[in-house]
Every structure is written in structure tokens, then in C-alpha cells.
CSV table of C-alpha atoms in Angstrom, one decimal:
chain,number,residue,atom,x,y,z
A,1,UNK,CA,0.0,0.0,0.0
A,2,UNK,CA,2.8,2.5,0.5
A,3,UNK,CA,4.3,1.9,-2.3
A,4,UNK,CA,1.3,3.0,-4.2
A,5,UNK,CA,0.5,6.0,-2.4
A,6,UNK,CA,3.9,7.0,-3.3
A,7,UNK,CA,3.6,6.4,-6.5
A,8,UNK,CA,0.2,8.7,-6.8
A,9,UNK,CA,1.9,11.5,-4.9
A,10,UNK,CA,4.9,11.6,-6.8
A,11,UNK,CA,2.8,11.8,-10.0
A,12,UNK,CA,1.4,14.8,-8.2
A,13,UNK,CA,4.6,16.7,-7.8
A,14,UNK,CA,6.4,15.9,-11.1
A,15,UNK,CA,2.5,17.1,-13.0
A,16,UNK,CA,1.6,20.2,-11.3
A,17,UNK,CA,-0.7,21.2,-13.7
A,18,UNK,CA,-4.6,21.6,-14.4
A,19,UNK,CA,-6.4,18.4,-13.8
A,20,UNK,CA,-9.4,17.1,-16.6
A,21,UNK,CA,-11.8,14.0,-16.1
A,22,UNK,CA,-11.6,10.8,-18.0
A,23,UNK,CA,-14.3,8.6,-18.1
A,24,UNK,CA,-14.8,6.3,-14.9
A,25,UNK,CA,-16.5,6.2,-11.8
A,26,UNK,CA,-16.3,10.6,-11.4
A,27,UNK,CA,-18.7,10.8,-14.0
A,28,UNK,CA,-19.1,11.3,-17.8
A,29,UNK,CA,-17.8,14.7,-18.1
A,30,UNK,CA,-15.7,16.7,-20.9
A,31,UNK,CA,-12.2,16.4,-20.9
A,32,UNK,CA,-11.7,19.5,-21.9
A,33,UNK,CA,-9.6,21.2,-24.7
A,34,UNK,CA,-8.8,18.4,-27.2
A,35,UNK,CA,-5.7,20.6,-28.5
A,36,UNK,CA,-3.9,20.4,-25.1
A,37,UNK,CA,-0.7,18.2,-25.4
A,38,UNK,CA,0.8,18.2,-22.3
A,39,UNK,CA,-0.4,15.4,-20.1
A,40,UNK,CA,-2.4,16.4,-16.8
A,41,UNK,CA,-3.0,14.5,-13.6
A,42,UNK,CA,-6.1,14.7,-11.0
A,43,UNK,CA,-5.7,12.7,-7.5
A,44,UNK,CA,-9.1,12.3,-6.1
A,45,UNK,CA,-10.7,9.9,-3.9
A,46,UNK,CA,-13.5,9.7,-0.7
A,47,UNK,CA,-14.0,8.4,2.6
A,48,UNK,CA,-16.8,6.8,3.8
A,49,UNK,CA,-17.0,6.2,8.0
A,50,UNK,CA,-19.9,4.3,9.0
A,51,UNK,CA,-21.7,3.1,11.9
A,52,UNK,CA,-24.1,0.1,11.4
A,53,UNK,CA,-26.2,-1.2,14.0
A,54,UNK,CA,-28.3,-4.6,13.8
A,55,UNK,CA,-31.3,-4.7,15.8
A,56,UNK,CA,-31.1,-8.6,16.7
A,57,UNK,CA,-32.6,-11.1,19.2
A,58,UNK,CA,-29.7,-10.8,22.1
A,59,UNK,CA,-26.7,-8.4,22.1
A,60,UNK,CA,-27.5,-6.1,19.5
A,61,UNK,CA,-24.2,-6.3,16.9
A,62,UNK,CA,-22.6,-2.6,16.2
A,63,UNK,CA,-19.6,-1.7,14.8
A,64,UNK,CA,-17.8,1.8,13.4
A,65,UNK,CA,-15.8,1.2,10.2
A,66,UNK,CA,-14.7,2.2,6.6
A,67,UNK,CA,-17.4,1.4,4.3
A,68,UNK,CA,-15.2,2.6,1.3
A,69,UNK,CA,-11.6,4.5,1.4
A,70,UNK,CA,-10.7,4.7,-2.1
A,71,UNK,CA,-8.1,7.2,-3.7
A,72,UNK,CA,-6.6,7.3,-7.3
A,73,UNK,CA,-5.6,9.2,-10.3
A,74,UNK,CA,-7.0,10.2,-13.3
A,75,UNK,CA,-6.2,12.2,-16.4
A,76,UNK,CA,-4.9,12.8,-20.3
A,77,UNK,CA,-1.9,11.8,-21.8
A,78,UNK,CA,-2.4,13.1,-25.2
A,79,UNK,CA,-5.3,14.5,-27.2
A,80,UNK,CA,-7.4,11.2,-27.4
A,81,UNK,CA,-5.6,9.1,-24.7
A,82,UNK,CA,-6.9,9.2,-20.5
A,83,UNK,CA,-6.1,7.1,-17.5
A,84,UNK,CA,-7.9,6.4,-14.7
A,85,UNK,CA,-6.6,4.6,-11.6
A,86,UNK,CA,-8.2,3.6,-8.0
A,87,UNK,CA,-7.0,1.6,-4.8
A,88,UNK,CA,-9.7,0.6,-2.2
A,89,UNK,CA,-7.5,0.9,1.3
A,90,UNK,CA,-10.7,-0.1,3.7
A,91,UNK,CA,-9.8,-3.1,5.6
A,92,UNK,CA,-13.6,-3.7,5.7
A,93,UNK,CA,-13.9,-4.8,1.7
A,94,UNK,CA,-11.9,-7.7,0.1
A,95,UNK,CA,-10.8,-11.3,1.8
A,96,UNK,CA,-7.5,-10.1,2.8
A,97,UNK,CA,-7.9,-6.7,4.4
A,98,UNK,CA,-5.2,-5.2,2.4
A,99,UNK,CA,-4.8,-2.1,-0.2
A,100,UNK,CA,-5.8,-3.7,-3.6
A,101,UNK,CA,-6.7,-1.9,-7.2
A,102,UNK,CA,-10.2,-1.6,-8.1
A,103,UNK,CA,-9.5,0.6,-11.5
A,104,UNK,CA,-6.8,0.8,-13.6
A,105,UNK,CA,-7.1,1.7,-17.3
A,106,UNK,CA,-7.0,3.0,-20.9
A,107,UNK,CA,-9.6,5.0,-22.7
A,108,UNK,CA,-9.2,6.0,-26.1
A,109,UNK,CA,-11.9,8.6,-26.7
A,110,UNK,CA,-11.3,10.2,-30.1
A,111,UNK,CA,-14.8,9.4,-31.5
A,112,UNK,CA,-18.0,10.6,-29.1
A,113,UNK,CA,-20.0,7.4,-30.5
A,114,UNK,CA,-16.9,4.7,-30.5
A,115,UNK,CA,-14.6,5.4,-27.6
A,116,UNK,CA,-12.5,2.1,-25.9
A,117,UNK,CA,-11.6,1.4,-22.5
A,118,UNK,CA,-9.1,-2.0,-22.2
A,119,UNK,CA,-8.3,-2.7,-18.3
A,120,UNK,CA,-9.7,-3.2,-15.4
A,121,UNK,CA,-13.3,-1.5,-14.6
A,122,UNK,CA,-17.2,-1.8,-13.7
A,123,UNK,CA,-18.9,-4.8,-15.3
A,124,UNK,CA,-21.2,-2.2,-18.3
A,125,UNK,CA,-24.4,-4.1,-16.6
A,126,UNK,CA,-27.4,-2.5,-13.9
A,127,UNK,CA,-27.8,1.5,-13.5
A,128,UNK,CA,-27.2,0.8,-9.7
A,129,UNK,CA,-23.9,-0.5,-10.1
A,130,UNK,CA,-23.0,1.8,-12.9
A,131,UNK,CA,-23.4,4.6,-9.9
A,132,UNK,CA,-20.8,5.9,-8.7
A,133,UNK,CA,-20.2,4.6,-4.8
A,134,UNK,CA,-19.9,8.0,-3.5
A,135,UNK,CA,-23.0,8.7,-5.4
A,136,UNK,CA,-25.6,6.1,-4.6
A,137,UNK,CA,-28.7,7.5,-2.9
A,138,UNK,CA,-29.0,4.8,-0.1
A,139,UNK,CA,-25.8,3.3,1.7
A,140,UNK,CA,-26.4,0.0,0.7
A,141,UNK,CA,-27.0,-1.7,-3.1
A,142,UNK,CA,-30.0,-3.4,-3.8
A,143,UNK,CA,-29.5,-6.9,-3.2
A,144,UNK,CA,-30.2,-7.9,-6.6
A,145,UNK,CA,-27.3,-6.1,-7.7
A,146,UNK,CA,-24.8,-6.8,-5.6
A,147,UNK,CA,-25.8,-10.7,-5.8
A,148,UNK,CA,-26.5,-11.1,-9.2
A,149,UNK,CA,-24.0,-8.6,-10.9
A,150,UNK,CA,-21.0,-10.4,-9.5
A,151,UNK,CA,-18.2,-10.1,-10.5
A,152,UNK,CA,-18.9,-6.0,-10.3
A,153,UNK,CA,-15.6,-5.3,-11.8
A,154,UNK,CA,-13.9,-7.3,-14.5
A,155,UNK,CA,-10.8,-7.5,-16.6
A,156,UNK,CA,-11.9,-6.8,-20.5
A,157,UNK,CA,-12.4,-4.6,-23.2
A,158,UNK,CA,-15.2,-1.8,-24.0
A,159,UNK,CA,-16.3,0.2,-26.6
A,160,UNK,CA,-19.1,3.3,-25.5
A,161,UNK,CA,-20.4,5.7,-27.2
A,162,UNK,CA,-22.6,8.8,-26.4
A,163,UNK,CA,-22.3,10.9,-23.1
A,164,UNK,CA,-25.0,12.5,-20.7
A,165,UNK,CA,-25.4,15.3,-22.7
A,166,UNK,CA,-26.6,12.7,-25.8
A,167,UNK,CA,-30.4,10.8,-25.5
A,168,UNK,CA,-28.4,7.6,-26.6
A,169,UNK,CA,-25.7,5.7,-24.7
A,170,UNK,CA,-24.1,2.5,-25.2
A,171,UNK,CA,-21.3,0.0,-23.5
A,172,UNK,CA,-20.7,-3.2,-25.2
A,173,UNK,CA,-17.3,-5.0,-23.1
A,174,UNK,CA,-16.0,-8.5,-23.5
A,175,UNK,CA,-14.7,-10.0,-20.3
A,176,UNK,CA,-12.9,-12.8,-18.4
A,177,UNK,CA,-15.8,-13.3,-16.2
A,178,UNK,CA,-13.8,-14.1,-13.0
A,179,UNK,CA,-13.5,-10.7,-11.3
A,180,UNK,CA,-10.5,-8.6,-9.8
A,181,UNK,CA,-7.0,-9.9,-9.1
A,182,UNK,CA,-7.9,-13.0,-11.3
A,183,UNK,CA,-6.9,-14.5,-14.8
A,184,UNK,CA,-9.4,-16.0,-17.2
A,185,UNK,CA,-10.2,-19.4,-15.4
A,186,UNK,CA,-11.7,-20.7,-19.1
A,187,UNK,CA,-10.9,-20.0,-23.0
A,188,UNK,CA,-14.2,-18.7,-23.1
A,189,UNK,CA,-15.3,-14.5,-22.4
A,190,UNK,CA,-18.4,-12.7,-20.7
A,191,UNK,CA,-20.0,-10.3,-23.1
A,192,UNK,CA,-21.6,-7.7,-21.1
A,193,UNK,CA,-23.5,-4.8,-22.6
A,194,UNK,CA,-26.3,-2.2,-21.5
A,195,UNK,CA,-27.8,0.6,-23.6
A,196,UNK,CA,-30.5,3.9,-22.5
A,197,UNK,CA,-32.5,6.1,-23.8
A,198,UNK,CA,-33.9,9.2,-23.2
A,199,UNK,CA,-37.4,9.2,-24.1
A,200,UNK,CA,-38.6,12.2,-22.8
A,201,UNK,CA,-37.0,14.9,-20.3
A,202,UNK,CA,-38.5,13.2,-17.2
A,203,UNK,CA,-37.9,9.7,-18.2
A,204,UNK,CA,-34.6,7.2,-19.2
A,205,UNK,CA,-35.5,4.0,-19.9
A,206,UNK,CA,-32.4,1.2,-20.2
A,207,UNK,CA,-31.5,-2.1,-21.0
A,208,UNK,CA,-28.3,-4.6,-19.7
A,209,UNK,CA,-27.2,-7.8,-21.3
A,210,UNK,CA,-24.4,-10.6,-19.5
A,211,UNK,CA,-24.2,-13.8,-21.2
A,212,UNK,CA,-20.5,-15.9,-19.9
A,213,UNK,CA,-19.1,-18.8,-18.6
A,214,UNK,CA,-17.8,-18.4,-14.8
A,215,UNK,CA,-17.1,-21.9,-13.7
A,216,UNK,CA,-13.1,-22.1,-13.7
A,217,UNK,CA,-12.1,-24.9,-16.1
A,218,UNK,CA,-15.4,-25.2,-17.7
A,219,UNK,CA,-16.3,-24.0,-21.0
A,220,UNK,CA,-19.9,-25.7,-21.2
A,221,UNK,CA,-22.0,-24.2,-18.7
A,222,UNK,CA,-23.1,-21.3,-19.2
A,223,UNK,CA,-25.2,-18.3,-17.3
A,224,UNK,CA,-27.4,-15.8,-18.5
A,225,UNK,CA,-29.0,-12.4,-17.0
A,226,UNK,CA,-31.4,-10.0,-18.3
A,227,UNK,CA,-32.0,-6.4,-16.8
A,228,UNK,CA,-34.3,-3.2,-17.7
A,229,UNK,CA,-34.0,-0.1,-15.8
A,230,UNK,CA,-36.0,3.1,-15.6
A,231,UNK,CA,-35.9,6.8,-14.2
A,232,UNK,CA,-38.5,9.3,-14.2
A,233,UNK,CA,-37.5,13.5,-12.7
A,234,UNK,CA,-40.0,15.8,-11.7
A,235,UNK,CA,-38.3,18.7,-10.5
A,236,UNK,CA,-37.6,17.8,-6.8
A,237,UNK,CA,-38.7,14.1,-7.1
A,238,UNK,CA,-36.5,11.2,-8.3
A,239,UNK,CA,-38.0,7.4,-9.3
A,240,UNK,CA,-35.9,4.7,-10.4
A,241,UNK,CA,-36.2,1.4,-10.6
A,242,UNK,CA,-34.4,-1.8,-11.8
A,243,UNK,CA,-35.5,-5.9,-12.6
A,244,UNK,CA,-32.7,-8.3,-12.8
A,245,UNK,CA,-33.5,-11.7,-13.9
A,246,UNK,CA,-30.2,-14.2,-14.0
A,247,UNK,CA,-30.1,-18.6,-15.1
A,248,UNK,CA,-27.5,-21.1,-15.5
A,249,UNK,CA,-24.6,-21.6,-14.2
A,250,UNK,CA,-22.5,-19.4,-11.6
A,251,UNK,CA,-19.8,-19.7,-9.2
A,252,UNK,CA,-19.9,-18.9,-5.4
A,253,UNK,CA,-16.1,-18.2,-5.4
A,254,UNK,CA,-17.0,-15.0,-7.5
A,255,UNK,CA,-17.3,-11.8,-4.5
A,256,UNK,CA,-20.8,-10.2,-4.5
A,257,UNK,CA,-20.2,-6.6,-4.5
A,258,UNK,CA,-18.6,-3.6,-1.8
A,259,UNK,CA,-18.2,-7.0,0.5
A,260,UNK,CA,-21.3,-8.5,0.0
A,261,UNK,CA,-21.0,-12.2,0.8
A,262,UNK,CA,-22.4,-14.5,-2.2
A,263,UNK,CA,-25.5,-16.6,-1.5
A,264,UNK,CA,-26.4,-19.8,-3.0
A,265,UNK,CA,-28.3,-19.5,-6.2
A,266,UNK,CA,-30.8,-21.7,-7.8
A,267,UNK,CA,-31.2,-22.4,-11.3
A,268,UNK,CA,-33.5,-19.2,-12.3
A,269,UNK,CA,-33.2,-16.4,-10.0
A,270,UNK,CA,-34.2,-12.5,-10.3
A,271,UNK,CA,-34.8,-9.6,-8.1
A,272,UNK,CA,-36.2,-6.0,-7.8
A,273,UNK,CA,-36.2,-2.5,-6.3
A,274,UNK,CA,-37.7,1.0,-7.0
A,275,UNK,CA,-36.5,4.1,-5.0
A,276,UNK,CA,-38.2,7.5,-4.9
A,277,UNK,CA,-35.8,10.9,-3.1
A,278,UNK,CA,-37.2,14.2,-3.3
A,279,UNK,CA,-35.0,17.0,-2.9
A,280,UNK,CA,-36.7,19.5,0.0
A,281,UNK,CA,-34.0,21.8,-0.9
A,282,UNK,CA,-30.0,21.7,-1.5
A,283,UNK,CA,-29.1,20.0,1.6
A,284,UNK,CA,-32.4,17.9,2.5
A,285,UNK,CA,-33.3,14.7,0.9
A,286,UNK,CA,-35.5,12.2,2.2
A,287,UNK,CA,-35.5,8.5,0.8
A,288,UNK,CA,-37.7,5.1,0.4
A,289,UNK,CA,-36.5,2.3,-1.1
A,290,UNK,CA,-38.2,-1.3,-1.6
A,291,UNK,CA,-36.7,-4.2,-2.8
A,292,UNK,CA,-37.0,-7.7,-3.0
A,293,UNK,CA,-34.4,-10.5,-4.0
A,294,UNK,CA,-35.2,-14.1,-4.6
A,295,UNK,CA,-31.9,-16.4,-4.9
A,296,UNK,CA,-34.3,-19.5,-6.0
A,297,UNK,CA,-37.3,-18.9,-8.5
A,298,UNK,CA,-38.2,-22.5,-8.3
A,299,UNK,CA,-37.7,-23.2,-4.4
A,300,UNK,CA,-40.7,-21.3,-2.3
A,301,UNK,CA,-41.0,-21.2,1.0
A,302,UNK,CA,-37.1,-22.1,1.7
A,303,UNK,CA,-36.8,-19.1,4.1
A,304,UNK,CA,-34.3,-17.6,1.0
A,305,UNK,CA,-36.3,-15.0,-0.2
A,306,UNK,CA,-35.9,-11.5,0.4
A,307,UNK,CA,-37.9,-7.9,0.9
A,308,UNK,CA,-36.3,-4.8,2.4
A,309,UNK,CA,-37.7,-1.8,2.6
A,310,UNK,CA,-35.1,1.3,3.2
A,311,UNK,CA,-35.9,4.6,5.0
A,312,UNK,CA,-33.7,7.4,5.0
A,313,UNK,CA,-32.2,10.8,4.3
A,314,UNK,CA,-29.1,12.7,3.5
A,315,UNK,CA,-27.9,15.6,4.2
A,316,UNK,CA,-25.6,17.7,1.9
A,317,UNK,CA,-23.3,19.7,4.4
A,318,UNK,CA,-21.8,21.0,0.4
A,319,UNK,CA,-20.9,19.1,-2.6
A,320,UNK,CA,-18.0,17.0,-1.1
A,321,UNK,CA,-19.7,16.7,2.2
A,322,UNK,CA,-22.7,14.1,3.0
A,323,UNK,CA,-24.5,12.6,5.7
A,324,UNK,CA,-27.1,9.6,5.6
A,325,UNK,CA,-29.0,7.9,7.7
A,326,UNK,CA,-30.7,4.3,6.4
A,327,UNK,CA,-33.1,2.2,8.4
A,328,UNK,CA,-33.7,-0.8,6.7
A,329,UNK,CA,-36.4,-2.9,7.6
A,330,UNK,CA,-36.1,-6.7,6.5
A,331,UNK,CA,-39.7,-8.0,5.9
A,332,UNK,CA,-40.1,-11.7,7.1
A,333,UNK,CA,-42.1,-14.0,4.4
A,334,UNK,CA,-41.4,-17.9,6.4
A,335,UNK,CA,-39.5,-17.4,9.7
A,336,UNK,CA,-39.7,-14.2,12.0
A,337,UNK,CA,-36.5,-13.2,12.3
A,338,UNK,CA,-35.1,-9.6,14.0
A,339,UNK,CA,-32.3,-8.3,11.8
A,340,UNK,CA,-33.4,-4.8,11.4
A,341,UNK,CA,-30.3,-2.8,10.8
A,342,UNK,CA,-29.4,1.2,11.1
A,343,UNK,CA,-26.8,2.8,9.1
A,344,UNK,CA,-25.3,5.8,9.3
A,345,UNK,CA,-22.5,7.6,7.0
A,346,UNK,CA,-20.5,10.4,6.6
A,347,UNK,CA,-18.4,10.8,3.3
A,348,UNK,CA,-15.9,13.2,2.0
A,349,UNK,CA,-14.7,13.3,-1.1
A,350,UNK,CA,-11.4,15.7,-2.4
């Protein structure tokens, strides 16, 4: 880990110049002036301390901790070429509790409507996970997509095209399949893909595609998974709202994602959530989210099944300060279990 902090900050002092966006998890926005040769350089990062307590039978369970601590560098080498780069230090997310890279790569951006990214980045599947972490309106994921969007981030190739300013976008990637810090474990690639459209000013509808081969060694069995994605603004108010439906094969060694532990799946499974915030003004926003998550489409009654519902609200102290408060209520369908939990965040970001 020091070794890579080193590394950023020395990039910092040898590039003291004006820093531009690439595209990545900071958001689709211009780069800038396309005549500028000299290569520029943007640390950034955020923080994310959290407090979580479950409200079980017994000793109630609460801990403080990092949700995320992520830092990394971004910028342009030359007129068409960017980097982007991003370590997660929390000792809360990943098996080993040690700094590892989440991001690292390439974007050649020349054409608006045919720019490629080769490296290591977000699976192009789910608007929820195409969020941005330090973006996300509720602490948490839904289930479905941190279950069945696994691995989150991948080693391939993409090619994108349009940008928020455009009705159209597009993200076609192919894809070893098996997640971070891991080689292909087949011959065979994941081709991942989602698309949207901006029917009206109020509404965005989309679309995401997976179709791979996770089992390592194992070039016959095959998964599947389907998603469609909407969201409708109304001046203040915000309404989104995703279906994930996922079959075949899949592999419980791949990580769920932000630390979510994988759960058995059956053959079919799919899952659901729609979330409404309404901005009271430019620091209040109040939040409901309901969701539901079913590992096993053909099992009922196996005490698997999921329902959450999510209340909360943030509070925007500026732009790069945030607080949010989550209750989420876990609705019981076969056994009455307590495991209520409350969440509460604070994130900077520089």
C-alpha cells in the first residue's frame, strides 16, 4: 500500500498542472480542450465512515468502520488518450484486508460514439452499479445487484459511445468473467452490454445484457441475465427502478459486491427495487427504497427470499460533504427473524 501511495503522490509533484476528467466512476464529463498536449493528472478519492447497527434477538451487533476508502488518479496523456486509476484501502472490503486496485485503465476517446476502455473496470451491466459509490442515494445496493451482478468489476475490453449530454448511450465490453486480481479461469469471455435512452426529459428508460461462462475450467456451462432499468424526474422528485432476472450456471467463489457475501443461487433467479428521493431543498433529501431479491425462482417457501424496505435521508453539508441515515427494515415471508439494521455515513470526497 505505500508503495502505491507513493507512486500517486509523486505523480502529483512531477504534474503540477490543471487536472481534466476521464471517463470512470467521477462521471461522464468533458475532458476538456482536445488541443492540449501536455499530459495532466487529477488525484481524487473519498471516505466513507460508518456506523451500522443490527437490531437482533440478544446483544445487539454494532460496529464503526470504513465502508469505502478509495483514492486514485486520473487524467490525459495526449489529445485522445486518458487514464484512470483507484485503490480501495478499507480493511472492511476484500478477503485479505489489504490495499488492492479496483480501477486501472485505458480510454481511447477520439470518437464521441466509438470510444474504448481495455483494463480493469465496472462490469457495463445495472444502473445501480454503474453509480458511482460516493453517489448512490442509499448506503447500501440493492440486493439484486450486488448478488447477481458479480463479479462488479472485471478484466476486458469496452467500446461506449454517447455521453450525458446525448439521448443515446451505449457500453458493449468482453470480459474474463472471474472478477478482480484473477486471470481468465476458461478459453471462453463474458459479453456484457447495456444501452439507454432518453425518451422524454423526465424519463430514461435502459437495458443490460451478460451472457458468460464463470465456472473455472469449464467452458460448457453457461449463465445468463437479463435487466431493464427506468428513471422518471420531476423537478424535486427522483424514481428509479431496476428488474434483474439471471439462469444457469454461476460460481460462489466469485465476490458479491462492496463485500457483500455470495449466496447460493438456484437455477432461475431475479430480483427487484424502485427508489423515490425528493429534494426538499439543496441540503435535504428524504429517501424510500423497496426491494425484494429471490436467490431461487423454483424453491418457495425455503426461508431464501428477500424484501427490504429502506428509509432514509441525506444531508448535503456542500458538494463533497454528505451525511445519511438508512433504516432498513427486513420483511419476514417464512421465519420471523429480528435483523433490522441502522446505518449511518459520513463521506468526504477531495
Amino acid at each position: 500500500m505505500k508503495n502505491y501511495i507513493y507512486i500517486l503522490f509523486t505523480l502529483v509533484m512531477l504534474l503540477q498542472i490543471n487536472p481534466v476528467l476521464s471517463q470512470g466512476c467521477e462521471g461522464d464529463d468533458p475532458v476538456g480542450n482536445d488541443s492540449i498536449n501536455t499530459p495532466n493528472v487529477k488525484i481524487f478519492g473519498y471516505i466513507q465512515s460508518q456506523f451500522d447497527y443490527n437490531f437482533t434477538d440478544g446483544d445487539q451487533a454494532n460496529t464503526f468502520k470504513f465502508k469505502r476508502a478509495r483514492i486514485g488518479a486520473l487524467g490525459k496523456i495526449s489529445d485522445h488518450f486518458s487514464y484512470y486509476f483507484m485503490l480501495e484501502t478499507s480493511p472492511f472490503i476484500g478477503s485479505s484486508g489489504d490495499a488492492y486496485l479496483m480501477d486501472a485503465f485505458i480510454t481511447y476517446s477520439k470518437y464521441n460514439w466509438a470510444k474504448m476502455s481495455v483494463g480493469s473496470f465496472k462490469q457495463p451491466f445495472s444502473l445501480e452499479v454503474a453509480t458511482a459509490c460516493h453517489s448512490l442515494t442509499t448506503i447500501d445496493r440493492a440486493i439484486v445487484a450486488d448478488q447477481l451482478v458479480a463479479p462488479q468489476r472485471d478484466f476486458g475490453f469496452m467500446v461506449l459511445g454517447g455521453n450525458k449530454y446525448t439521448k443515446f448511450n451505449y457500453w458493449i465490453a468482453l470480459m474474463n468473467g472471474t472478477g478482480l486480481g484473477q486471470a481468465d479461469g476458461n478459453t471462453k469471455k463474458d459479453i456484457v452490454a447495456r444501452a439507454t435512452y432518453k425518451l422524454t426529459n423526465y424519463l430514461t428508460i435502459g437495458s443490460s445484457f451478460r451472457h458468460g461462462y464463470p465456472i473455472p475450467n469449464n467452458n460448457d456451462d453457461s449463465r445468463t441475465t437479463y435487466g431493464g432499468e427506468f428513471v422518471v424526474k420531476l423537478d424535486k422528485l427522483e424514481v428509479q427502478g431496476e428488474y434483474i432476472y439471471d439462469e444457469g450456471a454461476y460460481f460462489l467463489g466469485t465476490s458479491g459486491g462492496c463485500g457483500a457475501t455470495p449466496v447460493a443461487l438456484g437455477e432461475k433467479r431475479d430480483g427487484a427495487y424502485i427508489m423515490a428521493a425528493y429534494n426538499i431543498d439543496e441540503k435535504l433529501q428524504p429517501v424510500f427504497k423497496y426491494e425484494f431479491f429471490d436467490p431461487d425462482i423454483d424453491r418457495k417457501d425455503d426461508g431464501t427470499y428477500q424484501e427490504r424496505m429502506t428509509l432514509g435521508v441525506n444531508y448535503f453539508f456542500n458538494q463533497k460533504v454528505r451525511l445519511q441515515l438508512n433504516y432498513q427494515s427486513n420483511i419476514q415471508t417464512v421465519v420471523n427473524v429480528k435483523d433490522d439494521a441502522l446505518l449511518a455515513q459520513m463521506q468526504i470526497r477531495f
